[in-house]
Coordinates of C-alpha atoms in Angstrom, one line a residue:
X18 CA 21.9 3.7 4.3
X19 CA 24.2 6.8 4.5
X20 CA 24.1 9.2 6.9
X21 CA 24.0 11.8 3.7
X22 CA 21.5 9.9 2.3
X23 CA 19.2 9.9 5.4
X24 CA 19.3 13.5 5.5
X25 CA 17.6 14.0 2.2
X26 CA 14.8 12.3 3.2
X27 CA 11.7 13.8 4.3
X28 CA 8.9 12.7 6.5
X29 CA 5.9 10.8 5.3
X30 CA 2.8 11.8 4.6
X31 CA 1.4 11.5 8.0
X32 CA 2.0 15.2 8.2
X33 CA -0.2 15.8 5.1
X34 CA -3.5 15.2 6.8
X35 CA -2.9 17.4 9.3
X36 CA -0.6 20.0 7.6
X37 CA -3.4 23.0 8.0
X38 CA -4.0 22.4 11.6
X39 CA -0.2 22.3 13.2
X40 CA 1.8 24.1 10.4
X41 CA 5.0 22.7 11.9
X42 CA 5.0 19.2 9.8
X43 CA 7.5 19.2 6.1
X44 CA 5.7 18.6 2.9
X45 CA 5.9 15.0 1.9
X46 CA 9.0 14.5 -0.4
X47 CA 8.3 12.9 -4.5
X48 CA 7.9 9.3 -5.0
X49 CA 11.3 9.5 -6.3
X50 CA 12.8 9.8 -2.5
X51 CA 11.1 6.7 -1.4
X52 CA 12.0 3.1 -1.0
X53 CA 9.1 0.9 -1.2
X54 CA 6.9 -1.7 -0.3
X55 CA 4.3 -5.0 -0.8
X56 CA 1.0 -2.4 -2.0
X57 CA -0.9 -5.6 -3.1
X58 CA -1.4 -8.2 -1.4
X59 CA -1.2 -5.2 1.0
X60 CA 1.9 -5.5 4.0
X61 CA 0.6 -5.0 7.5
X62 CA 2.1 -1.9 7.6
X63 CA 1.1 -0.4 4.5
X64 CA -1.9 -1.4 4.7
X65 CA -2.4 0.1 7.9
X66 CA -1.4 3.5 6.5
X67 CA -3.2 2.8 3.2
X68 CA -6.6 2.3 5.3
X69 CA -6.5 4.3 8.5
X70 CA -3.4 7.4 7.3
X71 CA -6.0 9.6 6.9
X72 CA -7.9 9.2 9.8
X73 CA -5.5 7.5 11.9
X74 CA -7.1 9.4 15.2
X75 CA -10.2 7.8 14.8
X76 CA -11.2 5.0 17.9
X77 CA -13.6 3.6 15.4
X78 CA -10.3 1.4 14.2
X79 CA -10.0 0.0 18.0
X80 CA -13.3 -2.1 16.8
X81 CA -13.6 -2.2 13.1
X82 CA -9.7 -3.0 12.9
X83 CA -8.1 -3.9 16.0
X84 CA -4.8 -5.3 15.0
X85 CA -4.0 -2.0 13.3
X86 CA -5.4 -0.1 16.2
X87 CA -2.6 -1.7 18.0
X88 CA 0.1 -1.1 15.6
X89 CA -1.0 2.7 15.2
X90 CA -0.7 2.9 19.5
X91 CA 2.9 1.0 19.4
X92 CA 4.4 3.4 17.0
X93 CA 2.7 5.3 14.3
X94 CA 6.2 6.3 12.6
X95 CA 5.8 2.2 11.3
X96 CA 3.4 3.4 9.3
X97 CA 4.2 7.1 8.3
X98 CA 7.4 5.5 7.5
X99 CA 5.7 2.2 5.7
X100 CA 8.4 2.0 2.9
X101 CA 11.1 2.0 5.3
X102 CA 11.1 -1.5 6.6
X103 CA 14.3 -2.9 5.4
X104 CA 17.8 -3.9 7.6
X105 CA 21.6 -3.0 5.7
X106 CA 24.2 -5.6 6.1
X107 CA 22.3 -8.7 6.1
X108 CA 24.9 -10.1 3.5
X109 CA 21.8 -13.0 2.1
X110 CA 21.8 -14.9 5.7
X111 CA 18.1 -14.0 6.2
X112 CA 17.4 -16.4 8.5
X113 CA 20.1 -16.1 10.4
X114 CA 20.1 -12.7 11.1
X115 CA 16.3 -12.3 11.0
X116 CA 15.0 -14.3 14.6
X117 CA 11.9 -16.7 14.3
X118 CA 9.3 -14.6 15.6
X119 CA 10.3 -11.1 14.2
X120 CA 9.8 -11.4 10.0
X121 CA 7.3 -9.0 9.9
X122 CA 9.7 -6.5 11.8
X123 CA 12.2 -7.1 10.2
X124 CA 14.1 -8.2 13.3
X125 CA 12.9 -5.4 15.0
X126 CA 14.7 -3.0 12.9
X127 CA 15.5 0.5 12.9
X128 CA 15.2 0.6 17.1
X129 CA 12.0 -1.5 17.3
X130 CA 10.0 0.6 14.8
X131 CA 8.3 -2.0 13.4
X132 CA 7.9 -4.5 15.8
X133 CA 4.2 -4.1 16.3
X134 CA 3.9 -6.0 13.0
X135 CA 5.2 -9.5 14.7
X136 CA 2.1 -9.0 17.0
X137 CA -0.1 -11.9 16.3
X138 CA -3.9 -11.9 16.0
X139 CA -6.7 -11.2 13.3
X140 CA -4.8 -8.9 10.9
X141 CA -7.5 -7.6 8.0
X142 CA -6.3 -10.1 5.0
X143 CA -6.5 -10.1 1.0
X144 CA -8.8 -12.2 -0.8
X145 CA -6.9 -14.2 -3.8
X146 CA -7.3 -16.9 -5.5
X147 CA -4.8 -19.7 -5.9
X148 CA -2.7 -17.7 -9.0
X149 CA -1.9 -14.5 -7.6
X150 CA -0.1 -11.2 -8.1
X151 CA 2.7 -10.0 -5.7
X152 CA 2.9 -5.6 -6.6
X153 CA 5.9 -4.4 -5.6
X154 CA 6.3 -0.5 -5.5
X155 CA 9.7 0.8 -6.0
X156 CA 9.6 4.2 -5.0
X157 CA 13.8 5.0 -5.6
X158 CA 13.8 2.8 -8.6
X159 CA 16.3 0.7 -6.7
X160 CA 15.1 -2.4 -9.2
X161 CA 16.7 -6.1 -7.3
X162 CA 19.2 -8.2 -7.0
X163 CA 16.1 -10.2 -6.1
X164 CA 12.7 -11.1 -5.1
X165 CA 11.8 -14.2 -3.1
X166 CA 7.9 -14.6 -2.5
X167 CA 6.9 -17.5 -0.1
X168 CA 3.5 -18.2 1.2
X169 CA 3.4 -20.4 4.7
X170 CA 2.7 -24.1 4.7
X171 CA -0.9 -25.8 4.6
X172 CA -1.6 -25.9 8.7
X173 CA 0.0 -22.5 10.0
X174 CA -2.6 -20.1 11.6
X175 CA -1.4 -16.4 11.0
X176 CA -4.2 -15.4 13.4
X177 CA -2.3 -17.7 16.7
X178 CA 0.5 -18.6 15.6
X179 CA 4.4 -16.2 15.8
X180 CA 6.0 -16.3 12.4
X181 CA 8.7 -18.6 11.8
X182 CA 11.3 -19.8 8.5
X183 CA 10.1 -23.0 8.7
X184 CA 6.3 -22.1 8.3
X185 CA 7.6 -20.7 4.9
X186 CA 7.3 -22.4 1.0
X187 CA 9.1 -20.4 -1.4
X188 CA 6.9 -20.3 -4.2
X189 CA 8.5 -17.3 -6.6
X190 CA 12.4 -15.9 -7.6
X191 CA 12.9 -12.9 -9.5
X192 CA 16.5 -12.7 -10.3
X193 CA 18.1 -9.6 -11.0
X194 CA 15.9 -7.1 -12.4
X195 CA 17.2 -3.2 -12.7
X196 CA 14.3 -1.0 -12.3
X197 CA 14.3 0.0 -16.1
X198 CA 12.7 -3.3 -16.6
X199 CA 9.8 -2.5 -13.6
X200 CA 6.5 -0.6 -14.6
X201 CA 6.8 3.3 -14.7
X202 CA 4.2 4.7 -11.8
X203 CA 3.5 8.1 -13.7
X204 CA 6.8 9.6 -11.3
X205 CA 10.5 8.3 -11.0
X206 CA 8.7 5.7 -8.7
X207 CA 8.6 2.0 -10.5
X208 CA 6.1 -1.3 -9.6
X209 CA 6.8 -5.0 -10.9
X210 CA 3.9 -7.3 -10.5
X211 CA 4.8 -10.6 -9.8
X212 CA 2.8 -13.4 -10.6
X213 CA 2.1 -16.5 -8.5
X214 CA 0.6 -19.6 -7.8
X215 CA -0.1 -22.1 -5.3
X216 CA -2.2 -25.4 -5.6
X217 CA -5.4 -26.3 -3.6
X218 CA -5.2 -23.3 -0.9
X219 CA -7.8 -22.4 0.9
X220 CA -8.3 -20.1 4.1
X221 CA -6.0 -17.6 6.1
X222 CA -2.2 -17.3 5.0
X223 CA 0.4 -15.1 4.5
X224 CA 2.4 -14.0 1.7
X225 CA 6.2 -13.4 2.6
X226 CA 8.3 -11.5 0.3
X227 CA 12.3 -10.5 0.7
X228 CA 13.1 -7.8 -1.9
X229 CA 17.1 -7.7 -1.9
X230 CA 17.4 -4.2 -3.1
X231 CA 20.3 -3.3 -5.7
X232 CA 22.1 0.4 -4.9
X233 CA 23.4 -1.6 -2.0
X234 CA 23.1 -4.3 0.5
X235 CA 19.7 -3.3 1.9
X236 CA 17.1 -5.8 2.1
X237 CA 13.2 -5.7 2.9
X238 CA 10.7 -7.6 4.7
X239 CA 7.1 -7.8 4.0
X240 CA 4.1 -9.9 5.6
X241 CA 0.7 -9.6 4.0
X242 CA -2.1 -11.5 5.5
X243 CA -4.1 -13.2 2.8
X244 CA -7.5 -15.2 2.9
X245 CA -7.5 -17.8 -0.1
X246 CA -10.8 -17.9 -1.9
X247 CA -12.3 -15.5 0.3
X248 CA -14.7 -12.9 -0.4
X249 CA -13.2 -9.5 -1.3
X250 CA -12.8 -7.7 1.9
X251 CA -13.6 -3.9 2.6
X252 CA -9.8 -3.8 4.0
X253 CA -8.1 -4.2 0.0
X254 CA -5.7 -1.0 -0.4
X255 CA -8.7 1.3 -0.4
X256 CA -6.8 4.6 -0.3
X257 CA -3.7 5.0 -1.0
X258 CA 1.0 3.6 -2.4
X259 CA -1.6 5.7 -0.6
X260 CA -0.4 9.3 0.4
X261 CA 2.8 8.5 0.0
X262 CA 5.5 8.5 3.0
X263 CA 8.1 8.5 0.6
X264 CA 10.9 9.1 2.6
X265 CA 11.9 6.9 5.5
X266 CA 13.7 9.0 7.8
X267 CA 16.7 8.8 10.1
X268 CA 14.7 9.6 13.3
X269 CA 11.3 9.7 14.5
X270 CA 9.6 13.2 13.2
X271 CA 10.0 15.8 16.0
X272 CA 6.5 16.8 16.1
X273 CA 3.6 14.5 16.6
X274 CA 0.3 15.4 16.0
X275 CA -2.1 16.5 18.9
X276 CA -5.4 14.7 20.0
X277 CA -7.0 17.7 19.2
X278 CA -5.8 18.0 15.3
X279 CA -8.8 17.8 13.5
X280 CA -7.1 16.6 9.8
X281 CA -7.7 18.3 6.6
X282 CA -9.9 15.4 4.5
X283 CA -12.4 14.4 2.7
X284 CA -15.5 12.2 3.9
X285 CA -15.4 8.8 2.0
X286 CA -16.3 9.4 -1.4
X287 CA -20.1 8.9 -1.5
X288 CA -21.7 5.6 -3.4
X289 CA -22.6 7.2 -7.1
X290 CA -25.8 6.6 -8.6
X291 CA -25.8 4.0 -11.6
X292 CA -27.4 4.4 -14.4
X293 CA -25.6 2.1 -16.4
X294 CA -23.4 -1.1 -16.4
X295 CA -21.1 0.9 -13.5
X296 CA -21.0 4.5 -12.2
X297 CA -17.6 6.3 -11.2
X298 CA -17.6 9.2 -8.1
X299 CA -14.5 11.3 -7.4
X300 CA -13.2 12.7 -4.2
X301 CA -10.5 13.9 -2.0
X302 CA -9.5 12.3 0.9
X303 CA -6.6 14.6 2.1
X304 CA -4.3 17.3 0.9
X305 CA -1.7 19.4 2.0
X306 CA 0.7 22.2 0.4
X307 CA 2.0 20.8 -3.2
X308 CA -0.6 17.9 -3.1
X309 CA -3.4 16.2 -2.7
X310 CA -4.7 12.2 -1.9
X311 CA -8.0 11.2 -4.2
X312 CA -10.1 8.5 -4.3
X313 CA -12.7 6.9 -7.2
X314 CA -15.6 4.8 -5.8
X315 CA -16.7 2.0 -8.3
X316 CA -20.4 0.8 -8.3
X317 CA -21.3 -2.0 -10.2
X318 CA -25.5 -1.5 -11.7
X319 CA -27.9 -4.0 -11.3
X320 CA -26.0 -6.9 -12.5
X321 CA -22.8 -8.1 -11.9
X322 CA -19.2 -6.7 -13.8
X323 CA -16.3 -8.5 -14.6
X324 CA -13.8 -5.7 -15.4
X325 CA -14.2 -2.1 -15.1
X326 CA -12.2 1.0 -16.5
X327 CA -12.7 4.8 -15.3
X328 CA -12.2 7.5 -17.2
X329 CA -10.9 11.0 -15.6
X330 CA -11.0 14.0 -17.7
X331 CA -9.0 17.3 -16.4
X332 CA -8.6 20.4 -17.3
X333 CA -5.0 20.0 -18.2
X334 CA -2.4 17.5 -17.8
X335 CA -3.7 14.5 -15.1
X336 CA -1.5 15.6 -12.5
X337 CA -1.2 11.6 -11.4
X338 CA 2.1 10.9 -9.8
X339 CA 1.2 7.0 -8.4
X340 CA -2.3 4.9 -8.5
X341 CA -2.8 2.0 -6.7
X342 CA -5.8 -0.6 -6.9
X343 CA -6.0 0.3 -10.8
X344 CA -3.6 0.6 -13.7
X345 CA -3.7 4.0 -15.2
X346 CA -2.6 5.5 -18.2
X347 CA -2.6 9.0 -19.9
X348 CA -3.5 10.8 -23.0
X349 CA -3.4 14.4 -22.9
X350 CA -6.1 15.6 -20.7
X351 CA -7.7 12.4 -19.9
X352 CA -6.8 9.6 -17.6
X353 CA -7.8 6.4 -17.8
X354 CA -7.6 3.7 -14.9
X355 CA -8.6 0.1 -15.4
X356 CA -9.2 -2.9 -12.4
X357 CA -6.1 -5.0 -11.4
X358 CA -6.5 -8.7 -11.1
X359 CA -7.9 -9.1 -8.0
X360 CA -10.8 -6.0 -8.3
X361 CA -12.2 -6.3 -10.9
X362 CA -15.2 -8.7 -10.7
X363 CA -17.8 -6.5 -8.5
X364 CA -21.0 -8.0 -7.1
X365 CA -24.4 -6.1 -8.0
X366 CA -24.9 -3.1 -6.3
X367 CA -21.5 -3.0 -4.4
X368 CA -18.2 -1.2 -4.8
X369 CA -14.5 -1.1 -5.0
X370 CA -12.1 1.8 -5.2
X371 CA -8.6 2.9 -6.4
X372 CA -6.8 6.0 -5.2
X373 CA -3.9 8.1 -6.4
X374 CA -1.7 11.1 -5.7
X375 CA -1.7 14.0 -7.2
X376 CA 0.8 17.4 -7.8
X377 CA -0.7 20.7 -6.7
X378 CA -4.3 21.6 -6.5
X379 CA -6.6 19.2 -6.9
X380 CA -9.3 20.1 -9.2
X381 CA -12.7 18.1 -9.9
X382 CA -12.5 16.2 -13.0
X383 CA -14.8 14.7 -15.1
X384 CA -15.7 11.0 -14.1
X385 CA -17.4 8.4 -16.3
X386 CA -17.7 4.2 -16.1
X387 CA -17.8 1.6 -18.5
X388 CA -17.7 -2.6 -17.8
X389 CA -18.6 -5.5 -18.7
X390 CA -20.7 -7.9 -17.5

């Protein structure tokens, strides 16, 4: 990347949470300043931000989510900066730039930023089934040269074992697609959703994807940890192409945020009461000047639901930039967010979510559920 380049970009949200309480942190820049990354089956890294960004201060991760407790203490800029795990110059010789051992880093790039996502051990993981999606968000509509999803072989152990090429099948190529052929995310920002399959997989994984990038030779590296035909895990991207860091800057921010900070957000939106086939509840999970983070809880009744959709009525124009966990669209005042493929089906009594961001404000919109059973 440019050196002008780089200096347009902003830091990540990480400075939104706590915005109020050090007033020394920039405003986190549009979607359209971004780069991008794996939002489902979530990346390490993303999904790291995406479940602890808010609260990343909080020791209850050191027990409830230990691998990302590690990351966090190694170098929390890996995830302010989650859409900025890429290397420049890499000319297609993946493997031979990239060392066995360091694919989730990237090769350790950009000074080691990333390299507590090579750290092996029990990484919170995805449930799927055997046909899959791959989302992809595009946050500087960049589109590809191409996309290469692999999934490692039958036998390899993501929870003791170091990465390497040979553990890898590829299993998907997207060829070139510009990013006026990608998904519009309510902002300049873009998604493809890739489908996949595999045959007879069961058990941990991991998804590997290479997105080759088209403004130049810049190429990204995600790992998401995946469980095949497991149940659908709390640690699913519950908050957040979450507050977006949608810059990924040339150097470390200058001012880190104290112990002390207490962050400006939300409890977890509270469990609604259902009176029908599903009940919707609304919150805020952080916010800062220009913007705001929100969350929708999903509750299934007293029987089971197979797809949900959520409506949100506001009092003018939705002021959605990006959503992730749903697919949202708009008309007028109202916004409308349906379940993606792998969020859909809810158990009795239990939950899911999807979040957004939103532009200026937030104010508390009207919430209602419908599914089917």
């Amino acid at each position: 990347m440019s050196s002008r380049v780089q200096k347009r970009l902003l830091i990540s949200v990480f400075a939104a949470a706590i915005v109020a309480a050090l007033a020394v942190l920039v405003a986190p820049s549009s979607p359209a300043a971004a780069h991008g990354n794996v939002v489902g089956p979530a990346s390490r890294n993303y999904g790291c931000f995406d479940r602890w960004g808010s609260r990343f201060q909080d020791p209850v991760m050191a027990t409830e989510d230990p691998m990302c407790w590690q990351a966090w203490q190694a170098n929390p800029n890996a995830m302010w900066n989650w859409n900025g795990l890429f290397r420049e110059g890499v000319a297609g010789q993946h493997e031979t730039v990239i060392p066995d051992g360091q694919l989730c880093s990237a090769g350790h790039t950009e000074s080691g930023r990333y390299n507590a996502m090579d750290t092996v051990g029990d990484w919170k993981a995805t449930s799927i089934g055997n046909s899959f999606t791959v989302s992809l968000f595009d946050g500087a509509r960049h589109g590809a040269d191409y996309i290469r999803v692999y999934v490692t072989k039958v036998g390899y152990n993501p929870i003791t074992t170091p990465l390497k090429w040979s553990d890898l099948e590829l299993i998907k190529t997207v060829p070139n697609t510009p990013a006026a052929q990608w998904t519009q995310q309510l902002s300049n920002g873009v998604q493809i959703d890739i489908p996949a399959s595999v045959s007879g997989r069961s058990g941990r994984a991991m998804v590997y994807t290479i997105w080759q990038a088209s403004h130049l030779d810049q190429s990204y590296y995600f790992c998401s940890d995946v469980n095949f035909g497991g149940s659908q895990p709390s640690s699913s991207p519950s908050s957040s192409a979450s507050s977006s860091p949608s810059s990924s800057p040339s150097s470390s921010p200058s001012t880190s945020p104290s112990a002390s900070a207490s962050p400006s957000v939300s409890p977890s939106v509270s469990t609604p009461p259902v009176t029908g086939a599903c009940a919707a509840a609304y919150g805020v999970t952080s916010q800062w000047q220009g913007g705001f983070q929100g969350e929708v809880k999903v509750t299934a009744g007293s029987a089971a639901i197979k797809s949900w959709t959520v409506t949100l009525g506001f009092s003018g124009t939705p002021p959605i930039q990006q959503t992730w966990n749903a697919t949202l669209t708009t008309s007028g005042n109202t916004a409308s967010a349906t379940n993606v493929n792998y969020n859909g089906s809810v158990a009795a009594g239990a939950s899911t979510t999807f979040g957004f961001l939103g532009t200026g404000t937030s104010s508390t919109p009207t919430v209602s559920c419908t599914a089917t059973t």
